[in-house]
Amino acid sequence: MKERDKQQTAGDQCAKCGACTAVCPVYQVTGRESLTARGRLHLLNRLTNPASPTFGKIVSACLLCGACLDVCPRKIDTLTPLIRAREQLPLSARHRLPGKLAARKTLASPRLLGGLAALRRQLLQHLPKTSGLWLKLALLPEDYAPEEARPAPPAGQPSGGPPVVSYFSGCLARYLSPDISAATDFLTRRVSGAPLLIPAEQTCCGLASFSAGSRQEALDLARQNIAAFAGHDLPILTSCASCYSHLRSYAALLADDPQWRRPAEEFSARLREFSRFFLAAGLAPPSAPAAAEEADTLHIFYHDPCHLRFGPEKTMEQPRRLLAAITGAPPLEPADGPHCCGQGGLFHLAHPHLSQQIFAAAVRQLPEPSASHVVTSCSGCLLQWQQGLRRAGFSGRTCHLAVLLAGIIRRRGG
Ligand code: SF4
Ligand code: SF4
């Protein structure tokens, strides 16, 4: 069936019940039906000019959070028509909004320009041009510094015992926040007695390319990652929820490629999500009790990444159980349930005002001043919370779940 026919079919299947509209973070702040799954399914059947500004706005103003997909009673694939529509955008339009914004922000701030230049020189000289992190970096604050910075474990197979788990680090943990890689390695040694195997040939998961409609680039990155983890059958652990979600989709992405279909299926089957992995492995704190002052000051708020909240494999209970096992108390809960943080990969660059409005709604759920830490397990969410809370003057710490857990265990002598 042709793409246009599939799109038409999805639109025809829609019962117009509005369940997707009610849960859409973009609708909640704009009230615009045209920017919801229901509105988009019908409009895309009528709009025929991908170069028009209306087409560009309708297909770009989506976080790809999956909330609509999750509630649709007819199980309509609301996202594939959108991704296919993005692929129709002229090349210049695909990157126009993020590129313009990044350039404008960077050029407007000599300090940011200097900071970025220094970052690029010192930290990012090996960052592949295909990494989605380049776009995210353009909006990092001048004083960005990873929490509890520690050296990254060496690439390739480290000495000292054969690894039993391999690691897909993702661009943030690999290039900018090696403390996340180091913390994940520390936790893995604790549960398995061996370091992580970190193939040096791995690259960006390709989610940014896929989301921007650059399908060929996303396919090339997927093949490179599958090849990087070939040659052994170790489980593949990843500490980023968005990477995990996209890596899982490799099997579907390469389903029509006779050479890569089977390797992609095997690759996807080996993936392990961070909190599920460490919960199943029995990660536990040292037997020494926490210092009284630490127990009294740890009030942790866990942000659920949309990529773990929605879809067939919902992972909300596991990070909470893991936090409770290590800290001795369940995390603080948002006042009326989890919210999207508004980052959405390229969404926060293409639609910064919408992104901030959605983030503001998420922050209102934060039980401050009682929260001492905001933690999450997704690179995009982490950057959004770190930047947003810094702007808001939050006095606590914002860090990756791995960094928090490793820090607690280390302080207790683990
Ligand atoms: S993926 Fe999320 S932002 Fe996009 S239409 Fe669905 S609910 Fe709205
Ligand atoms: S939830 Fe599904 S059936 Fe209902 S309006 Fe949205 S896309 Fe249509």
PDB file of N, CA and C in Angstrom, residues 135-225:
ATOM      1  N   LEU A 135      22.472  19.224  18.099  1.00  0.00           N
ATOM      2  CA  LEU A 135      21.345  20.154  18.169  1.00  0.00           C
ATOM      3  C   LEU A 135      21.039  20.524  19.609  1.00  0.00           C
ATOM      4  N   LYS A 136      21.109  19.540  20.500  1.00  0.00           N
ATOM      5  CA  LYS A 136      20.810  19.837  21.897  1.00  0.00           C
ATOM      6  C   LYS A 136      21.851  20.778  22.481  1.00  0.00           C
ATOM      7  N   LEU A 137      23.110  20.625  22.070  1.00  0.00           N
ATOM      8  CA  LEU A 137      24.191  21.427  22.630  1.00  0.00           C
ATOM      9  C   LEU A 137      24.012  22.910  22.381  1.00  0.00           C
ATOM     10  N   ALA A 138      23.368  23.231  21.291  1.00  0.00           N
ATOM     11  CA  ALA A 138      23.240  24.640  20.948  1.00  0.00           C
ATOM     12  C   ALA A 138      22.473  25.407  22.007  1.00  0.00           C
ATOM     13  N   LEU A 139      21.731  24.727  22.846  1.00  0.00           N
ATOM     14  CA  LEU A 139      20.959  25.425  23.866  1.00  0.00           C
ATOM     15  C   LEU A 139      21.443  25.144  25.282  1.00  0.00           C
ATOM     16  N   LEU A 140      22.605  24.536  25.418  1.00  0.00           N
ATOM     17  CA  LEU A 140      23.099  24.310  26.773  1.00  0.00           C
ATOM     18  C   LEU A 140      23.432  25.642  27.435  1.00  0.00           C
ATOM     19  N   PRO A 141      23.173  25.776  28.712  1.00  0.00           N
ATOM     20  CA  PRO A 141      23.530  27.022  29.389  1.00  0.00           C
ATOM     21  C   PRO A 141      25.042  27.173  29.473  1.00  0.00           C
ATOM     22  N   GLU A 142      25.467  28.434  29.609  1.00  0.00           N
ATOM     23  CA  GLU A 142      26.901  28.709  29.612  1.00  0.00           C
ATOM     24  C   GLU A 142      27.631  27.965  30.721  1.00  0.00           C
ATOM     25  N   ASP A 143      26.962  27.810  31.857  1.00  0.00           N
ATOM     26  CA  ASP A 143      27.659  27.218  33.002  1.00  0.00           C
ATOM     27  C   ASP A 143      27.376  25.729  33.130  1.00  0.00           C
ATOM     28  N   TYR A 144      26.977  25.097  32.016  1.00  0.00           N
ATOM     29  CA  TYR A 144      26.633  23.689  32.108  1.00  0.00           C
ATOM     30  C   TYR A 144      27.818  22.864  32.593  1.00  0.00           C
ATOM     31  N   ALA A 145      27.568  22.030  33.565  1.00  0.00           N
ATOM     32  CA  ALA A 145      28.607  21.102  34.029  1.00  0.00           C
ATOM     33  C   ALA A 145      27.907  19.848  34.511  1.00  0.00           C
ATOM     34  N   PRO A 146      28.377  18.682  34.093  1.00  0.00           N
ATOM     35  CA  PRO A 146      27.731  17.463  34.555  1.00  0.00           C
ATOM     36  C   PRO A 146      27.860  17.308  36.059  1.00  0.00           C
ATOM     37  N   GLU A 147      26.843  16.723  36.676  1.00  0.00           N
ATOM     38  CA  GLU A 147      26.865  16.495  38.118  1.00  0.00           C
ATOM     39  C   GLU A 147      27.903  15.426  38.454  1.00  0.00           C
ATOM     40  N   GLU A 148      28.613  15.620  39.538  1.00  0.00           N
ATOM     41  CA  GLU A 148      29.562  14.630  40.045  1.00  0.00           C
ATOM     42  C   GLU A 148      30.435  14.066  38.929  1.00  0.00           C
ATOM     43  N   ALA A 149      31.066  14.972  38.167  1.00  0.00           N
ATOM     44  CA  ALA A 149      31.845  14.521  37.018  1.00  0.00           C
ATOM     45  C   ALA A 149      32.920  13.524  37.424  1.00  0.00           C
ATOM     46  N   ARG A 150      32.972  12.446  36.733  1.00  0.00           N
ATOM     47  CA  ARG A 150      33.992  11.426  36.960  1.00  0.00           C
ATOM     48  C   ARG A 150      34.472  10.965  35.599  1.00  0.00           C
ATOM     49  N   PRO A 151      35.676  10.457  35.518  1.00  0.00           N
ATOM     50  CA  PRO A 151      36.171  10.035  34.209  1.00  0.00           C
ATOM     51  C   PRO A 151      35.343   8.895  33.638  1.00  0.00           C
ATOM     52  N   ALA A 152      35.184   8.896  32.307  1.00  0.00           N
ATOM     53  CA  ALA A 152      34.460   7.813  31.651  1.00  0.00           C
ATOM     54  C   ALA A 152      35.307   6.556  31.662  1.00  0.00           C
ATOM     55  N   PRO A 153      34.673   5.392  31.743  1.00  0.00           N
ATOM     56  CA  PRO A 153      35.447   4.167  31.621  1.00  0.00           C
ATOM     57  C   PRO A 153      36.040   4.075  30.225  1.00  0.00           C
ATOM     58  N   PRO A 154      37.166   3.404  30.073  1.00  0.00           N
ATOM     59  CA  PRO A 154      37.798   3.341  28.757  1.00  0.00           C
ATOM     60  C   PRO A 154      36.931   2.608  27.750  1.00  0.00           C
ATOM     61  N   ALA A 155      37.044   3.021  26.470  1.00  0.00           N
ATOM     62  CA  ALA A 155      36.306   2.337  25.415  1.00  0.00           C
ATOM     63  C   ALA A 155      36.936   0.967  25.170  1.00  0.00           C
ATOM     64  N   GLY A 156      36.165   0.091  24.541  1.00  0.00           N
ATOM     65  CA  GLY A 156      36.668  -1.245  24.263  1.00  0.00           C
ATOM     66  C   GLY A 156      36.581  -2.103  25.506  1.00  0.00           C
ATOM     67  N   GLN A 157      37.200  -3.254  25.490  1.00  0.00           N
ATOM     68  CA  GLN A 157      37.091  -4.165  26.627  1.00  0.00           C
ATOM     69  C   GLN A 157      38.101  -3.804  27.702  1.00  0.00           C
ATOM     70  N   PRO A 158      37.641  -3.410  28.894  1.00  0.00           N
ATOM     71  CA  PRO A 158      38.571  -3.058  29.955  1.00  0.00           C
ATOM     72  C   PRO A 158      39.233  -4.315  30.518  1.00  0.00           C
ATOM     73  N   SER A 159      40.367  -4.108  31.175  1.00  0.00           N
ATOM     74  CA  SER A 159      41.030  -5.258  31.779  1.00  0.00           C
ATOM     75  C   SER A 159      40.353  -5.591  33.100  1.00  0.00           C
ATOM     76  N   GLY A 160      40.619  -6.778  33.609  1.00  0.00           N
ATOM     77  CA  GLY A 160      40.119  -7.150  34.931  1.00  0.00           C
ATOM     78  C   GLY A 160      38.805  -7.875  34.896  1.00  0.00           C
ATOM     79  N   GLY A 161      38.738  -9.040  34.311  1.00  0.00           N
ATOM     80  CA  GLY A 161      37.528  -9.857  34.350  1.00  0.00           C
ATOM     81  C   GLY A 161      36.685  -9.676  33.116  1.00  0.00           C
ATOM     82  N   PRO A 162      36.159 -10.768  32.599  1.00  0.00           N
ATOM     83  CA  PRO A 162      35.352 -10.657  31.375  1.00  0.00           C
ATOM     84  C   PRO A 162      33.988 -10.032  31.651  1.00  0.00           C
ATOM     85  N   PRO A 163      33.608  -9.023  30.902  1.00  0.00           N
ATOM     86  CA  PRO A 163      32.300  -8.398  31.101  1.00  0.00           C
ATOM     87  C   PRO A 163      31.169  -9.381  30.805  1.00  0.00           C
ATOM     88  N   VAL A 164      30.063  -9.201  31.484  1.00  0.00           N
ATOM     89  CA  VAL A 164      28.884 -10.024  31.204  1.00  0.00           C
ATOM     90  C   VAL A 164      27.743  -9.164  30.659  1.00  0.00           C
ATOM     91  N   VAL A 165      27.990  -7.865  30.562  1.00  0.00           N
ATOM     92  CA  VAL A 165      26.994  -6.933  30.034  1.00  0.00           C
ATOM     93  C   VAL A 165      27.714  -5.932  29.141  1.00  0.00           C
ATOM     94  N   SER A 166      27.120  -5.613  27.988  1.00  0.00           N
ATOM     95  CA  SER A 166      27.673  -4.540  27.157  1.00  0.00           C
ATOM     96  C   SER A 166      26.818  -3.285  27.360  1.00  0.00           C
ATOM     97  N   TYR A 167      27.333  -2.145  26.886  1.00  0.00           N
ATOM     98  CA  TYR A 167      26.692  -0.868  27.229  1.00  0.00           C
ATOM     99  C   TYR A 167      26.566   0.020  26.008  1.00  0.00           C
ATOM    100  N   PHE A 168      25.334   0.438  25.739  1.00  0.00           N
ATOM    101  CA  PHE A 168      25.104   1.491  24.748  1.00  0.00           C
ATOM    102  C   PHE A 168      24.951   2.783  25.542  1.00  0.00           C
ATOM    103  N   SER A 169      25.930   3.662  25.440  1.00  0.00           N
ATOM    104  CA  SER A 169      25.953   4.827  26.337  1.00  0.00           C
ATOM    105  C   SER A 169      25.013   5.939  25.883  1.00  0.00           C
ATOM    106  N   GLY A 170      24.823   6.110  24.568  1.00  0.00           N
ATOM    107  CA  GLY A 170      24.087   7.279  24.088  1.00  0.00           C
ATOM    108  C   GLY A 170      25.023   8.475  24.084  1.00  0.00           C
ATOM    109  N   CYS A 171      24.689   9.491  23.284  1.00  0.00           N
ATOM    110  CA  CYS A 171      25.618  10.612  23.062  1.00  0.00           C
ATOM    111  C   CYS A 171      25.884  11.422  24.330  1.00  0.00           C
ATOM    112  N   LEU A 172      24.857  11.644  25.162  1.00  0.00           N
ATOM    113  CA  LEU A 172      25.061  12.484  26.349  1.00  0.00           C
ATOM    114  C   LEU A 172      26.054  11.832  27.306  1.00  0.00           C
ATOM    115  N   ALA A 173      25.837  10.557  27.612  1.00  0.00           N
ATOM    116  CA  ALA A 173      26.711   9.871  28.570  1.00  0.00           C
ATOM    117  C   ALA A 173      28.098   9.635  27.987  1.00  0.00           C
ATOM    118  N   ARG A 174      28.181   9.580  26.676  1.00  0.00           N
ATOM    119  CA  ARG A 174      29.479   9.296  26.070  1.00  0.00           C
ATOM    120  C   ARG A 174      30.349  10.545  25.942  1.00  0.00           C
ATOM    121  N   TYR A 175      29.719  11.659  25.555  1.00  0.00           N
ATOM    122  CA  TYR A 175      30.528  12.830  25.223  1.00  0.00           C
ATOM    123  C   TYR A 175      30.461  13.957  26.246  1.00  0.00           C
ATOM    124  N   LEU A 176      29.310  14.119  26.879  1.00  0.00           N
ATOM    125  CA  LEU A 176      29.141  15.321  27.696  1.00  0.00           C
ATOM    126  C   LEU A 176      29.012  15.024  29.184  1.00  0.00           C
ATOM    127  N   SER A 177      28.374  13.919  29.526  1.00  0.00           N
ATOM    128  CA  SER A 177      28.211  13.556  30.939  1.00  0.00           C
ATOM    129  C   SER A 177      28.773  12.161  31.174  1.00  0.00           C
ATOM    130  N   PRO A 178      30.096  12.023  31.089  1.00  0.00           N
ATOM    131  CA  PRO A 178      30.681  10.694  31.302  1.00  0.00           C
ATOM    132  C   PRO A 178      30.441  10.177  32.714  1.00  0.00           C
ATOM    133  N   ASP A 179      29.980  11.064  33.616  1.00  0.00           N
ATOM    134  CA  ASP A 179      29.628  10.602  34.963  1.00  0.00           C
ATOM    135  C   ASP A 179      28.505   9.570  34.907  1.00  0.00           C
ATOM    136  N   ILE A 180      27.627   9.660  33.881  1.00  0.00           N
ATOM    137  CA  ILE A 180      26.532   8.686  33.759  1.00  0.00           C
ATOM    138  C   ILE A 180      27.106   7.321  33.377  1.00  0.00           C
ATOM    139  N   SER A 181      28.038   7.307  32.419  1.00  0.00           N
ATOM    140  CA  SER A 181      28.686   6.046  32.024  1.00  0.00           C
ATOM    141  C   SER A 181      29.447   5.449  33.204  1.00  0.00           C
ATOM    142  N   ALA A 182      30.191   6.319  33.909  1.00  0.00           N
ATOM    143  CA  ALA A 182      31.001   5.829  35.030  1.00  0.00           C
ATOM    144  C   ALA A 182      30.113   5.259  36.132  1.00  0.00           C
ATOM    145  N   ALA A 183      28.983   5.933  36.401  1.00  0.00           N
ATOM    146  CA  ALA A 183      28.071   5.451  37.443  1.00  0.00           C
ATOM    147  C   ALA A 183      27.441   4.122  37.029  1.00  0.00           C
ATOM    148  N   THR A 184      27.084   3.994  35.747  1.00  0.00           N
ATOM    149  CA  THR A 184      26.481   2.740  35.272  1.00  0.00           C
ATOM    150  C   THR A 184      27.498   1.609  35.355  1.00  0.00           C
ATOM    151  N   ASP A 185      28.750   1.917  35.033  1.00  0.00           N
ATOM    152  CA  ASP A 185      29.808   0.911  35.138  1.00  0.00           C
ATOM    153  C   ASP A 185      29.999   0.487  36.601  1.00  0.00           C
ATOM    154  N   PHE A 186      29.989   1.467  37.497  1.00  0.00           N
ATOM    155  CA  PHE A 186      30.143   1.179  38.933  1.00  0.00           C
ATOM    156  C   PHE A 186      29.023   0.250  39.419  1.00  0.00           C
ATOM    157  N   LEU A 187      27.788   0.559  39.024  1.00  0.00           N
ATOM    158  CA  LEU A 187      26.642  -0.252  39.469  1.00  0.00           C
ATOM    159  C   LEU A 187      26.709  -1.657  38.864  1.00  0.00           C
ATOM    160  N   THR A 188      27.169  -1.734  37.606  1.00  0.00           N
ATOM    161  CA  THR A 188      27.273  -3.046  36.951  1.00  0.00           C
ATOM    162  C   THR A 188      28.325  -3.912  37.639  1.00  0.00           C
ATOM    163  N   ARG A 189      29.462  -3.292  37.993  1.00  0.00           N
ATOM    164  CA  ARG A 189      30.494  -4.048  38.719  1.00  0.00           C
ATOM    165  C   ARG A 189      29.924  -4.566  40.038  1.00  0.00           C
ATOM    166  N   ARG A 190      29.073  -3.759  40.649  1.00  0.00           N
ATOM    167  CA  ARG A 190      28.518  -4.144  41.954  1.00  0.00           C
ATOM    168  C   ARG A 190      27.612  -5.375  41.838  1.00  0.00           C
ATOM    169  N   VAL A 191      26.825  -5.457  40.743  1.00  0.00           N
ATOM    170  CA  VAL A 191      25.897  -6.594  40.633  1.00  0.00           C
ATOM    171  C   VAL A 191      26.502  -7.784  39.895  1.00  0.00           C
ATOM    172  N   SER A 192      27.537  -7.539  39.066  1.00  0.00           N
ATOM    173  CA  SER A 192      28.059  -8.663  38.275  1.00  0.00           C
ATOM    174  C   SER A 192      29.516  -8.978  38.582  1.00  0.00           C
ATOM    175  N   GLY A 193      30.187  -8.075  39.285  1.00  0.00           N
ATOM    176  CA  GLY A 193      31.601  -8.292  39.579  1.00  0.00           C
ATOM    177  C   GLY A 193      32.503  -8.021  38.389  1.00  0.00           C
ATOM    178  N   ALA A 194      31.959  -7.490  37.315  1.00  0.00           N
ATOM    179  CA  ALA A 194      32.767  -7.251  36.110  1.00  0.00           C
ATOM    180  C   ALA A 194      32.383  -5.905  35.500  1.00  0.00           C
ATOM    181  N   PRO A 195      33.326  -5.294  34.771  1.00  0.00           N
ATOM    182  CA  PRO A 195      33.022  -4.001  34.142  1.00  0.00           C
ATOM    183  C   PRO A 195      32.140  -4.170  32.913  1.00  0.00           C
ATOM    184  N   LEU A 196      31.653  -3.053  32.430  1.00  0.00           N
ATOM    185  CA  LEU A 196      30.863  -3.056  31.196  1.00  0.00           C
ATOM    186  C   LEU A 196      31.765  -3.226  29.977  1.00  0.00           C
ATOM    187  N   LEU A 197      31.249  -3.880  28.965  1.00  0.00           N
ATOM    188  CA  LEU A 197      31.909  -3.887  27.655  1.00  0.00           C
ATOM    189  C   LEU A 197      31.310  -2.727  26.857  1.00  0.00           C
ATOM    190  N   ILE A 198      32.163  -1.776  26.436  1.00  0.00           N
ATOM    191  CA  ILE A 198      31.656  -0.583  25.744  1.00  0.00           C
ATOM    192  C   ILE A 198      32.265  -0.522  24.348  1.00  0.00           C
ATOM    193  N   PRO A 199      31.580  -1.054  23.342  1.00  0.00           N
ATOM    194  CA  PRO A 199      32.152  -1.034  21.990  1.00  0.00           C
ATOM    195  C   PRO A 199      32.398   0.396  21.508  1.00  0.00           C
ATOM    196  N   ALA A 200      33.629   0.651  21.069  1.00  0.00           N
ATOM    197  CA  ALA A 200      33.992   2.009  20.653  1.00  0.00           C
ATOM    198  C   ALA A 200      33.307   2.414  19.352  1.00  0.00           C
ATOM    199  N   GLU A 201      32.866   1.436  18.558  1.00  0.00           N
ATOM    200  CA  GLU A 201      32.295   1.750  17.235  1.00  0.00           C
ATOM    201  C   GLU A 201      30.841   2.195  17.311  1.00  0.00           C
ATOM    202  N   GLN A 202      30.230   2.136  18.491  1.00  0.00           N
ATOM    203  CA  GLN A 202      28.821   2.543  18.585  1.00  0.00           C
ATOM    204  C   GLN A 202      28.685   4.029  18.267  1.00  0.00           C
ATOM    205  N   THR A 203      27.485   4.408  17.839  1.00  0.00           N
ATOM    206  CA  THR A 203      27.259   5.804  17.455  1.00  0.00           C
ATOM    207  C   THR A 203      25.896   6.256  17.979  1.00  0.00           C
ATOM    208  N   CYS A 204      25.452   7.440  17.563  1.00  0.00           N
ATOM    209  CA  CYS A 204      24.133   7.957  17.969  1.00  0.00           C
ATOM    210  C   CYS A 204      23.061   6.922  17.629  1.00  0.00           C
ATOM    211  N   CYS A 205      22.049   6.791  18.495  1.00  0.00           N
ATOM    212  CA  CYS A 205      20.999   5.796  18.244  1.00  0.00           C
ATOM    213  C   CYS A 205      20.216   6.115  16.976  1.00  0.00           C
ATOM    214  N   GLY A 206      20.188   7.383  16.572  1.00  0.00           N
ATOM    215  CA  GLY A 206      19.499   7.767  15.338  1.00  0.00           C
ATOM    216  C   GLY A 206      18.105   8.327  15.549  1.00  0.00           C
ATOM    217  N   LEU A 207      17.689   8.461  16.813  1.00  0.00           N
ATOM    218  CA  LEU A 207      16.331   8.960  17.062  1.00  0.00           C
ATOM    219  C   LEU A 207      16.146  10.377  16.513  1.00  0.00           C
ATOM    220  N   ALA A 208      17.178  11.223  16.678  1.00  0.00           N
ATOM    221  CA  ALA A 208      17.049  12.606  16.195  1.00  0.00           C
ATOM    222  C   ALA A 208      16.877  12.631  14.680  1.00  0.00           C
ATOM    223  N   SER A 209      17.640  11.801  13.974  1.00  0.00           N
ATOM    224  CA  SER A 209      17.523  11.749  12.511  1.00  0.00           C
ATOM    225  C   SER A 209      16.154  11.224  12.109  1.00  0.00           C
ATOM    226  N   PHE A 210      15.727  10.156  12.781  1.00  0.00           N
ATOM    227  CA  PHE A 210      14.432   9.546  12.470  1.00  0.00           C
ATOM    228  C   PHE A 210      13.300  10.551  12.702  1.00  0.00           C
ATOM    229  N   SER A 211      13.357  11.244  13.836  1.00  0.00           N
ATOM    230  CA  SER A 211      12.295  12.197  14.184  1.00  0.00           C
ATOM    231  C   SER A 211      12.259  13.370  13.220  1.00  0.00           C
ATOM    232  N   ALA A 212      13.433  13.739  12.690  1.00  0.00           N
ATOM    233  CA  ALA A 212      13.492  14.881  11.770  1.00  0.00           C
ATOM    234  C   ALA A 212      13.100  14.490  10.352  1.00  0.00           C
ATOM    235  N   GLY A 213      12.812  13.212  10.134  1.00  0.00           N
ATOM    236  CA  GLY A 213      12.413  12.773   8.793  1.00  0.00           C
ATOM    237  C   GLY A 213      13.585  12.369   7.917  1.00  0.00           C
ATOM    238  N   SER A 214      14.787  12.248   8.519  1.00  0.00           N
ATOM    239  CA  SER A 214      15.966  11.823   7.746  1.00  0.00           C
ATOM    240  C   SER A 214      16.111  10.308   7.873  1.00  0.00           C
ATOM    241  N   ARG A 215      15.257   9.602   7.185  1.00  0.00           N
ATOM    242  CA  ARG A 215      15.154   8.150   7.343  1.00  0.00           C
ATOM    243  C   ARG A 215      16.436   7.418   6.951  1.00  0.00           C
ATOM    244  N   GLN A 216      17.033   7.834   5.835  1.00  0.00           N
ATOM    245  CA  GLN A 216      18.228   7.125   5.373  1.00  0.00           C
ATOM    246  C   GLN A 216      19.352   7.228   6.406  1.00  0.00           C
ATOM    247  N   GLU A 217      19.506   8.410   6.978  1.00  0.00           N
ATOM    248  CA  GLU A 217      20.544   8.596   7.998  1.00  0.00           C
ATOM    249  C   GLU A 217      20.247   7.722   9.224  1.00  0.00           C
ATOM    250  N   ALA A 218      18.964   7.658   9.604  1.00  0.00           N
ATOM    251  CA  ALA A 218      18.580   6.829  10.755  1.00  0.00           C
ATOM    252  C   ALA A 218      18.881   5.356  10.480  1.00  0.00           C
ATOM    253  N   LEU A 219      18.644   4.912   9.248  1.00  0.00           N
ATOM    254  CA  LEU A 219      18.928   3.512   8.896  1.00  0.00           C
ATOM    255  C   LEU A 219      20.429   3.233   8.937  1.00  0.00           C
ATOM    256  N   ASP A 220      21.226   4.181   8.435  1.00  0.00           N
ATOM    257  CA  ASP A 220      22.686   3.999   8.442  1.00  0.00           C
ATOM    258  C   ASP A 220      23.211   3.888   9.878  1.00  0.00           C
ATOM    259  N   LEU A 221      22.693   4.740  10.765  1.00  0.00           N
ATOM    260  CA  LEU A 221      23.141   4.712  12.164  1.00  0.00           C
ATOM    261  C   LEU A 221      22.730   3.397  12.833  1.00  0.00           C
ATOM    262  N   ALA A 222      21.527   2.926  12.514  1.00  0.00           N
ATOM    263  CA  ALA A 222      21.060   1.658  13.093  1.00  0.00           C
ATOM    264  C   ALA A 222      21.988   0.515  12.672  1.00  0.00           C
ATOM    265  N   ARG A 223      22.338   0.480  11.403  1.00  0.00           N
ATOM    266  CA  ARG A 223      23.225  -0.600  10.922  1.00  0.00           C
ATOM    267  C   ARG A 223      24.588  -0.521  11.606  1.00  0.00           C
ATOM    268  N   GLN A 224      25.090   0.704  11.784  1.00  0.00           N
ATOM    269  CA  GLN A 224      26.404   0.856  12.426  1.00  0.00           C
ATOM    270  C   GLN A 224      26.363   0.354  13.871  1.00  0.00           C
ATOM    271  N   ASN A 225      25.281   0.641  14.575  1.00  0.00           N
ATOM    272  CA  ASN A 225      25.182   0.180  15.967  1.00  0.00           C
ATOM    273  C   ASN A 225      25.030  -1.331  16.056  1.00  0.00           C
TER     274      ASN A 225
END
